[in-house]
Short mmCIF file of C-alpha atoms in Angstrom, two decimals:
data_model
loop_
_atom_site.label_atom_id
_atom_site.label_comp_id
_atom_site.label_asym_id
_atom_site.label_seq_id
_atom_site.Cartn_x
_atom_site.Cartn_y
_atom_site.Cartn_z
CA UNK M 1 -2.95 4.84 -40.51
CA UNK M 2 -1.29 8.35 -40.91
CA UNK M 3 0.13 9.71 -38.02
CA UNK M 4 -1.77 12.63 -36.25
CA UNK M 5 0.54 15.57 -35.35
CA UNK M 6 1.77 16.28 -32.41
CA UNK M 7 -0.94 19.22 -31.75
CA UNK M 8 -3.63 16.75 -32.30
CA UNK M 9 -2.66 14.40 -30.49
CA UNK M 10 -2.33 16.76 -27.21
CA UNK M 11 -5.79 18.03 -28.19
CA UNK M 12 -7.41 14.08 -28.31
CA UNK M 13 -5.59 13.28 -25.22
CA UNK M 14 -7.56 16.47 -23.77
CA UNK M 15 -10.62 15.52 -24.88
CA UNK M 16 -10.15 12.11 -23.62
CA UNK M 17 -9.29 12.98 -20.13
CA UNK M 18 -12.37 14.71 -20.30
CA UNK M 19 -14.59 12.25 -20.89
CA UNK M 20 -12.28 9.38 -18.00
CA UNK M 21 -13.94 12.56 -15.89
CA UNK M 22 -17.26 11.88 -16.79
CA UNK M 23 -16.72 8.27 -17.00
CA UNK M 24 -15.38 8.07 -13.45
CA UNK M 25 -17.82 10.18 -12.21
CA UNK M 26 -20.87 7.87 -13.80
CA UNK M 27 -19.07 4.81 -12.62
CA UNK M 28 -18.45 5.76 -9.20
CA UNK M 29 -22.30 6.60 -8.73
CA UNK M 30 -23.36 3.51 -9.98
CA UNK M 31 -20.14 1.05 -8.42
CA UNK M 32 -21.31 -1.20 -5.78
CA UNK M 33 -19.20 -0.42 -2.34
CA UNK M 34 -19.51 -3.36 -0.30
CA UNK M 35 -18.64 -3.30 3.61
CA UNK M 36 -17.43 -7.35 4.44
CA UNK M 37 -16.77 -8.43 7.80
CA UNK M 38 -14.45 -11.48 9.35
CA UNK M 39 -14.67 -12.22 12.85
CA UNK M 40 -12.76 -14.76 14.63
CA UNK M 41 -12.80 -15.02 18.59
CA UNK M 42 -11.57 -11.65 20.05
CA UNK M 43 -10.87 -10.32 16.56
CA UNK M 44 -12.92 -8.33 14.36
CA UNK M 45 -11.68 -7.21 10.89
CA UNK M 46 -13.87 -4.68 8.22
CA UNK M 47 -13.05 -4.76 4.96
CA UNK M 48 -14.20 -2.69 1.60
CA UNK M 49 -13.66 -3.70 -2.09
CA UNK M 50 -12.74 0.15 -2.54
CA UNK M 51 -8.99 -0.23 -3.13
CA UNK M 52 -9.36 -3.87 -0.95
CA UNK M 53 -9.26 -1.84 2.13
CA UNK M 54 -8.96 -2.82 6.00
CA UNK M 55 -11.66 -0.41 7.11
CA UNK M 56 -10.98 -1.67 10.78
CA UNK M 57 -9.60 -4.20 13.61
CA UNK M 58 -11.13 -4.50 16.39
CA UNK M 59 -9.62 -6.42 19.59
CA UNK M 60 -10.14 -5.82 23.46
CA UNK M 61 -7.16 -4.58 25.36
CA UNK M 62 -5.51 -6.08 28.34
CA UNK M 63 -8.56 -5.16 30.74
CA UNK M 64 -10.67 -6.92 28.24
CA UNK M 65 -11.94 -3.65 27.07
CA UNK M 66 -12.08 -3.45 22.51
CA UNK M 67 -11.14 -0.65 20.41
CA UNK M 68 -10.64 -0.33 16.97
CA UNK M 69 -6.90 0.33 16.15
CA UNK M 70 -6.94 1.43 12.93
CA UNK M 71 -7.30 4.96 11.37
CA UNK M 72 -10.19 5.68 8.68
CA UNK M 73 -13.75 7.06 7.81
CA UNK M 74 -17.37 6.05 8.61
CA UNK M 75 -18.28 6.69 5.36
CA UNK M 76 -16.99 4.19 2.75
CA UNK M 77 -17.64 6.87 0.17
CA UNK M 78 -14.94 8.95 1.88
CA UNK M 79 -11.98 6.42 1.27
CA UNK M 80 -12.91 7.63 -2.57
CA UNK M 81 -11.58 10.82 -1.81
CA UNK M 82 -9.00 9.64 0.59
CA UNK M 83 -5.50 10.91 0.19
CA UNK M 84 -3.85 9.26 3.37
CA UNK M 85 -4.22 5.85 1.74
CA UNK M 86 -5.99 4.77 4.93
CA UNK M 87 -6.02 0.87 5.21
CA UNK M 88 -5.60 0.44 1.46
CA UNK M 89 -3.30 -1.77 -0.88
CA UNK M 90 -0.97 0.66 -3.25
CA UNK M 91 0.35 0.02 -6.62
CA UNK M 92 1.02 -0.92 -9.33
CA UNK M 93 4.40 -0.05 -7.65
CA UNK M 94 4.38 1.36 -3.84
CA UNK M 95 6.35 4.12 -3.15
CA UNK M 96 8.22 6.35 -5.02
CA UNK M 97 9.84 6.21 -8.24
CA UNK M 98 12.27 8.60 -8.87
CA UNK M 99 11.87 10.96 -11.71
CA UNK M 100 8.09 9.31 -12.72
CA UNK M 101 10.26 7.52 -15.46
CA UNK M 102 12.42 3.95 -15.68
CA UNK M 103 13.97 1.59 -17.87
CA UNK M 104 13.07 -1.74 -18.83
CA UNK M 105 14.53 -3.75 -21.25
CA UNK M 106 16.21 -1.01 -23.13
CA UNK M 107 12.56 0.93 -23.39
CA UNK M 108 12.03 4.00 -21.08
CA UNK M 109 8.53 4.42 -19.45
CA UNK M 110 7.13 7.73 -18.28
CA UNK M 111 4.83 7.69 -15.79
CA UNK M 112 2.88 10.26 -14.09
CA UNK M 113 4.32 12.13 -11.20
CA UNK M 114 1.84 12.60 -8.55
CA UNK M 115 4.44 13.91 -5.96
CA UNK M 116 6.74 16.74 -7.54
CA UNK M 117 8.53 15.20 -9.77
CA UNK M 118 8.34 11.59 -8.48
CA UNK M 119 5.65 8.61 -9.29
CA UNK M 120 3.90 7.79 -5.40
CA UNK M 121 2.17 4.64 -4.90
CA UNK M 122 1.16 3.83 -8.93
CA UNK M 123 0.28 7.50 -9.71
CA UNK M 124 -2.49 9.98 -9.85
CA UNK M 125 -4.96 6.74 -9.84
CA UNK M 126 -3.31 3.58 -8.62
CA UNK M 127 -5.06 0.53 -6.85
CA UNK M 128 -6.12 2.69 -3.78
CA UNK M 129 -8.44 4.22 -6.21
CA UNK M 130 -10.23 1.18 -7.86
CA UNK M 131 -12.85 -0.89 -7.09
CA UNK M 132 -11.95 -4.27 -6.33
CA UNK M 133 -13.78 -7.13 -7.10
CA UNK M 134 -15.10 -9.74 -4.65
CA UNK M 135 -13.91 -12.94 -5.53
CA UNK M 136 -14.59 -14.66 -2.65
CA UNK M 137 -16.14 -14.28 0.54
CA UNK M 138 -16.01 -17.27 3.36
CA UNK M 139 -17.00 -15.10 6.93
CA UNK M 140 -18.30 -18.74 7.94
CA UNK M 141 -16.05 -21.07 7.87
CA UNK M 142 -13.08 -22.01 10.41
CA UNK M 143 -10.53 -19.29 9.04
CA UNK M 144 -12.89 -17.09 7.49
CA UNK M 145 -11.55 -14.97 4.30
CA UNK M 146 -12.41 -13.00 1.44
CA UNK M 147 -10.50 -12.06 -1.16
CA UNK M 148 -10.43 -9.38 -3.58
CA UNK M 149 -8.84 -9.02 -7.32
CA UNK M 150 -8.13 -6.31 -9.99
CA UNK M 151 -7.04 -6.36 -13.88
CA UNK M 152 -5.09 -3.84 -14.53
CA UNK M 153 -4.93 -3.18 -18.57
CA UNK M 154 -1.66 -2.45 -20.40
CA UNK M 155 -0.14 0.93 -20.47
CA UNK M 156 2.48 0.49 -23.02
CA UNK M 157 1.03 0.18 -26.53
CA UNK M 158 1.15 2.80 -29.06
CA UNK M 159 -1.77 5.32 -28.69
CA UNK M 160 -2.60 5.71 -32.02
CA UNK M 161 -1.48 2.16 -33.24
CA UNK M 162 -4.61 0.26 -32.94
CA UNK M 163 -7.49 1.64 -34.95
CA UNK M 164 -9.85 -0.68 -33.14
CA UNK M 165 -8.99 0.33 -29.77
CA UNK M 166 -11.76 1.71 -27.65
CA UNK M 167 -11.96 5.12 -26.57
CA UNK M 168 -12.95 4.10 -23.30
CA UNK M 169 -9.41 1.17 -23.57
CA UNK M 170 -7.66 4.48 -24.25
CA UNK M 171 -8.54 6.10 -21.58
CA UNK M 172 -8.37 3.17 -18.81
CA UNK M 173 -4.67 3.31 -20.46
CA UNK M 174 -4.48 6.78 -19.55
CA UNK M 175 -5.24 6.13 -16.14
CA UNK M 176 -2.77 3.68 -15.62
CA UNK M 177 0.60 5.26 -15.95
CA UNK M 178 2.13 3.90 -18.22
CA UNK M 179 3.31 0.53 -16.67
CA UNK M 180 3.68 -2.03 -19.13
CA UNK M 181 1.58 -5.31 -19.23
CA UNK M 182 -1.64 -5.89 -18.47
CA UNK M 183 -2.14 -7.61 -14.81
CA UNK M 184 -4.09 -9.56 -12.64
CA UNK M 185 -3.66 -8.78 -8.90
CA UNK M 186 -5.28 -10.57 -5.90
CA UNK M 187 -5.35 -10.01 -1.93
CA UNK M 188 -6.34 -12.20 0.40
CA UNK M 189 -7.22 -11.13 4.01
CA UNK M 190 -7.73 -14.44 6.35
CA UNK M 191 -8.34 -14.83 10.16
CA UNK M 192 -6.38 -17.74 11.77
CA UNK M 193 -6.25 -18.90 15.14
CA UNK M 194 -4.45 -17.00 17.87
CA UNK M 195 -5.27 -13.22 16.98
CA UNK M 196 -3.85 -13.74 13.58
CA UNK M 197 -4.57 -11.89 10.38
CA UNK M 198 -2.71 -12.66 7.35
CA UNK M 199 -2.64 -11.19 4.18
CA UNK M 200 -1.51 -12.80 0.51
CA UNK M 201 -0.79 -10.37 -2.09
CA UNK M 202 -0.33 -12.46 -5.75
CA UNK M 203 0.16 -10.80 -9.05
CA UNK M 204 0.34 -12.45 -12.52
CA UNK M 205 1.83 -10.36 -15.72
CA UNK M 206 -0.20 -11.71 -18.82
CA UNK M 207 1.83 -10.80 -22.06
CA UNK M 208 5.10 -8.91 -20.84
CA UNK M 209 7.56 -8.08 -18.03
CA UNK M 210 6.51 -5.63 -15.45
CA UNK M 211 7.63 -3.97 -12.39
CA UNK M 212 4.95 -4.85 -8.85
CA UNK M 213 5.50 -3.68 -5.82
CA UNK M 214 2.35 -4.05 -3.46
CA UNK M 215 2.04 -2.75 -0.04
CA UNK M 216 -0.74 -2.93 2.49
CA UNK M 217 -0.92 0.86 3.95
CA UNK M 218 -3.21 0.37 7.12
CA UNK M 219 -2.31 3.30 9.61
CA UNK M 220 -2.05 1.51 13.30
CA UNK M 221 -2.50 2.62 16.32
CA UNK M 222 -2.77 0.06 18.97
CA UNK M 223 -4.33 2.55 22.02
CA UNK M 224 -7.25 3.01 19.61
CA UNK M 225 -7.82 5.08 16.49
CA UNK M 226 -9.01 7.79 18.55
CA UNK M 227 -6.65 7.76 21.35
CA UNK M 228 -3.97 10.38 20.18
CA UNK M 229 -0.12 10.02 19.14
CA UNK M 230 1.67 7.67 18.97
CA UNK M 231 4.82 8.56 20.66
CA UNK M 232 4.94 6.16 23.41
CA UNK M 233 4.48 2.94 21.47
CA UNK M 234 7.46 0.76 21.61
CA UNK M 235 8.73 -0.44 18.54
CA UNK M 236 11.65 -3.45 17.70
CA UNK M 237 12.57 -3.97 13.71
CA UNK M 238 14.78 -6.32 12.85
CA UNK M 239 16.72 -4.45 10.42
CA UNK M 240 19.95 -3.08 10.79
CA UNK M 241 20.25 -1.26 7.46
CA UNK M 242 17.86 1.16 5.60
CA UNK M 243 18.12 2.70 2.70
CA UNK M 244 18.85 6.30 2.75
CA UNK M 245 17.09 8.79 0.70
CA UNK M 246 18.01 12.42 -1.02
CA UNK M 247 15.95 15.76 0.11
CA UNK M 248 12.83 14.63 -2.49
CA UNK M 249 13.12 10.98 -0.53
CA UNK M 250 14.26 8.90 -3.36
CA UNK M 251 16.65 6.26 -2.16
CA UNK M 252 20.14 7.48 -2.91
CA UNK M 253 21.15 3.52 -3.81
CA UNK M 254 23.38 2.82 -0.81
CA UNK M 255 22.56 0.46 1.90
CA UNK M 256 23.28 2.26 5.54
CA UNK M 257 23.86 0.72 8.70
CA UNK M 258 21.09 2.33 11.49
CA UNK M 259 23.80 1.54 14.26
CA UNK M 260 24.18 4.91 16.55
CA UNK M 261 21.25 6.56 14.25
CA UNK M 262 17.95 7.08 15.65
CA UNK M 263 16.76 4.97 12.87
CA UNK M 264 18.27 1.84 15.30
CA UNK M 265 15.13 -0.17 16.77
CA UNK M 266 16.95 -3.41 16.90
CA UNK M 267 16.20 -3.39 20.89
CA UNK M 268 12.79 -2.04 21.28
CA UNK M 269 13.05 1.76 21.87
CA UNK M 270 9.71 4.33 21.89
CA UNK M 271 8.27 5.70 18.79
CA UNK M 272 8.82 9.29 20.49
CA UNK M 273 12.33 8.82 21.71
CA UNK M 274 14.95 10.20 18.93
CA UNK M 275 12.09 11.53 16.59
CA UNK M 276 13.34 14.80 17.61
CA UNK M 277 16.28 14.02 15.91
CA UNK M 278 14.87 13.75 12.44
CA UNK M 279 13.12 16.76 10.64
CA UNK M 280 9.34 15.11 10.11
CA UNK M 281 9.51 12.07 11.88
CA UNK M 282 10.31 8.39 10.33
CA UNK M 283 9.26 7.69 6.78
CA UNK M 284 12.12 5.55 5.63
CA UNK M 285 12.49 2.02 4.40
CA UNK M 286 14.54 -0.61 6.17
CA UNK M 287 16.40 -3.59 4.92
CA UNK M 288 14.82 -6.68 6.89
CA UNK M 289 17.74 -8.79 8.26
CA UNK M 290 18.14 -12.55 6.66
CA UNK M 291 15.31 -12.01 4.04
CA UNK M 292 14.33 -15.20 1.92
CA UNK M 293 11.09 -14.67 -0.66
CA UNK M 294 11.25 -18.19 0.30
CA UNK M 295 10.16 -17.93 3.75
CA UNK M 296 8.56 -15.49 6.37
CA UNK M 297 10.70 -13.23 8.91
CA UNK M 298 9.80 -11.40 12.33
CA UNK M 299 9.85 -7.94 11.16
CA UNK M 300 8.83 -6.17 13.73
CA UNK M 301 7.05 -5.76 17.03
CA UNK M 302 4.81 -3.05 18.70
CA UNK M 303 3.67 -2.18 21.94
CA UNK M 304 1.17 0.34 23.47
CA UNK M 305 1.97 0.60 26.90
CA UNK M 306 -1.54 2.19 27.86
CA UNK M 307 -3.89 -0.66 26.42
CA UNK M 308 -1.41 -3.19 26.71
CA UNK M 309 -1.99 -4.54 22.79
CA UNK M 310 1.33 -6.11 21.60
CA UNK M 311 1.27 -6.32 17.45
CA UNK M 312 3.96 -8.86 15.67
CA UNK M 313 4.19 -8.81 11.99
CA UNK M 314 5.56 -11.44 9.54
CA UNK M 315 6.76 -10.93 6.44
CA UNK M 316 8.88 -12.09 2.75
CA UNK M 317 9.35 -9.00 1.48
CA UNK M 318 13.18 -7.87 1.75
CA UNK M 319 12.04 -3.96 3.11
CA UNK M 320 9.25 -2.69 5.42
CA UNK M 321 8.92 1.05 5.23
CA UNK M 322 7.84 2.83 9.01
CA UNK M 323 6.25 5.90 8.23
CA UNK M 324 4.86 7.72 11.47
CA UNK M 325 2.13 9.90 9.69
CA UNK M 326 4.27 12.92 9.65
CA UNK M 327 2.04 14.46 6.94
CA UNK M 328 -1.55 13.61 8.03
CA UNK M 329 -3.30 17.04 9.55
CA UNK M 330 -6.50 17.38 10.54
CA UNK M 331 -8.15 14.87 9.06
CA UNK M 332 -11.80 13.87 10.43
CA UNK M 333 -12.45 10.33 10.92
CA UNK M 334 -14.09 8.05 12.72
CA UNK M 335 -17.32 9.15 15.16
CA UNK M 336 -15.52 13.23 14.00
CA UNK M 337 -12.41 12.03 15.46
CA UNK M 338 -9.45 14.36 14.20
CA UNK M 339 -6.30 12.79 13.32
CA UNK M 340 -3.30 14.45 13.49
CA UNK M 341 0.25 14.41 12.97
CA UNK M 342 2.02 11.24 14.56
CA UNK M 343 -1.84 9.81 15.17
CA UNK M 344 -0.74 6.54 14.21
CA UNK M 345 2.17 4.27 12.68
CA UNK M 346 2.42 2.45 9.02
CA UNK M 347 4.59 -0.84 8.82
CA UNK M 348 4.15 -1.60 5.00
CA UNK M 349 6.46 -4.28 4.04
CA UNK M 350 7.23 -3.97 0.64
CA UNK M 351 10.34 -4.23 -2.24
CA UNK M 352 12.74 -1.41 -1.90
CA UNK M 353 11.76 1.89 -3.12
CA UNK M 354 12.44 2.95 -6.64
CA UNK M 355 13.89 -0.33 -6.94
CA UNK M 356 13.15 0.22 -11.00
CA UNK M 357 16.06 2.43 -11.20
CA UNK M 358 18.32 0.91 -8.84
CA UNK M 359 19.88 -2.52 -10.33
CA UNK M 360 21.90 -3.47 -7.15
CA UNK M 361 18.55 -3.01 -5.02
CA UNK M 362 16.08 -7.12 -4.97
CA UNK M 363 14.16 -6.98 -8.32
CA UNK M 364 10.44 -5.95 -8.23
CA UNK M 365 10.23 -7.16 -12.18
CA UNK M 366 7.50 -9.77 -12.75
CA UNK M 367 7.29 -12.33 -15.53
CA UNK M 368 4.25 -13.98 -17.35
CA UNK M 369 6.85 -16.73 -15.85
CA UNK M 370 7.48 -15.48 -12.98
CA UNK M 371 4.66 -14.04 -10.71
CA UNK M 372 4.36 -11.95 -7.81
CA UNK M 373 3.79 -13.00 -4.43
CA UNK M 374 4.22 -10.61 -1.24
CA UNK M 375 2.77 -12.53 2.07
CA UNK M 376 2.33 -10.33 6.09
CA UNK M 377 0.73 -12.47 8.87
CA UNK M 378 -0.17 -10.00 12.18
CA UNK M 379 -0.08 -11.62 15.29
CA UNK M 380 -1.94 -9.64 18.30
CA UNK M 381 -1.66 -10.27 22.01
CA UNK M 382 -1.62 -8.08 25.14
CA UNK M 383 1.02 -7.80 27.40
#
């Protein structure tokens, strides 16, 4: 096949994003949003397919009153045009990478930088952004579930080195960044006894190594979506490291101890207490004490003093990130509720950020060998 020149080939790539307009715009008219419910006891969970979304949690407070204590829209259709990442599961990798580019295996792979110059939570269009399948759906059984899947194609081949590749292959390529192997990602939401959610995150590479780095983004606030800031919730992590980042918030590679910072929430301090200190707020990822992929740590713990609701969360992954919605501004939710800055708290466990260009930082590489497997249980009480 002779090779088009480079002029061309910025023109068909044009042309091509053109029609993954159209195409997205036909598909998302026709895609089926589904709303799915699990209810267990006291607990109440919504869930959409639309990036395999928690849509909301609902559980009474000490007085026996519920709320719903999770930020989002009435709307599913909104979540398409959601930029917050309310609720949703990001990827391919979550977080940044630094400089939209890394290495693997001696190739380099560009991706798209969504967030000056740096690749946020899988791009311009990660899993946020996708419809999810169903796979299955149990709300009737003892520990109801459902769980929800994506293939992701592969980003790395040669544009114009398959003369029987799709247009519409192309452009789903297009889409994806860049990341290299085509993958098969699943989530599974579950109710268990005693106020317990837990979620299973699995990934399988098909033909090649790539980096995965799922989080679960769900914006908390324990007084109720619609009961303000967030300020006065106690919070303990067990983590007395985190890993610093530059001005553009790209981990800098060290490993820093939190002690005398107001990043320290070993003993349970409020949200509001040192924020001051900090220029935004919290949006930093911490390095969970004894980690084991193996087995499941106490990360953290949270408490809204008001309501009473007490939220413990379980984890393998070796980082969670807390990120106090420092950037979310007048956004209308729920019943025309307007979120604001510090209107609610994100504990997304996760592998460290921009751990793709940082050897010394826990490998987020995945094998056709070796497959991914991120697992969170939330336990919720009142106290």
């Amino acid at each position: 096949m002779r090779k088009l020149s480079p002029l061309i080939s910025a023109i068909l790539v044009a042309l091509l994003l053109l029609l993954l307009v159209d195409d997205c715009n036909a598909n998302r008219a026709s895609d089926e949003l589904k709303l799915l419910e699990l209810k267990k006891g006291d607990l109440s969970v919504k869930l959409t397919n639309w990036g395999a979304t928690v849509v909301s949690v609902v559980l009474p407070d000490r007085n026996g009153k519920y709320g719903d204590v999770v930020l989002g829209f009435d709307d599913l259709e909104d979540y398409k045009n959601d930029t917050s990442y309310f609720g949703a599961i990001v990827g391919r990798v979550a977080n940044r990478v630094g400089g939209a580019k890394f290495t693997l295996n001696g190739k380099t792979y560009k991706l798209v930088a969504n967030e000056g110059n740096n690749t946020l939570h899988g791009g311009k269009k990660g899993f946020s952004d996708v419809l999810w399948k169903v796979r299955k759906y149990k709300p009737d059984i003892d520990s109801p579930y459902v769980t929800f899947s994506y293939s992701s194609f592969d980003g790395e081949q040669d544009l114009h080195g398959k003369e029987e590749m799709s247009e519409y292959i192309l452009v789903k390529k297009l889409m994806l960044a860049w990341f290299p192997s085509a993958l098969d990602v699943f989530v599974t939401y579950t109710l268990l006894d005693g106020q317990r959610l837990s979620v299973t995150m699995r990934g399988h590479a098909k033909n090649k190594p790539t980096p995965v780095n799922l989080a679960q983004h769900t914006y908390w606030n324990l007084g109720g979506h619609n009961s303000g800031n967030i300020l006065a919730n106690t919070i303990q992590l067990f983590a007395s490291r985190i890993t610093p980042v530059d001005n553009s918030l790209i981990p800098t590679g060290k490993l820093v101890s939190i002690k005398g910072t107001p990043y320290d929430f070993l003993l349970p301090h409020s949200v509001g207490s040192r924020i001051n200190e900090l220029p935004h707020g919290y949006d930093i990822n911490y390095v969970i004490d004894g980690h084991s992929h193996n087995s499941s740590k106490k990360v953290a713990v949270v408490h809204e003093p008001k309501s009473g609701r007490l939220m413990e969360l379980w984890t393998n992954a070796p980082g969670v990130q807390l990120y106090t919605s420092n950037m979310l501004q007048d956004t209308k939710g729920k019943s025309g509720y307007v979120y604001k800055k510090h209107g609610a708290l994100c504990l997304e466990t996760q592998g460290f950020p921009d751990a793709v260009n940082h050897p010394n930082f826990p490998s987020q590489i995945v094998t056709p060998k070796k497959p991914y497997k991120h697992f969170m249980l939330y336990k919720f009480s009142v106290k």
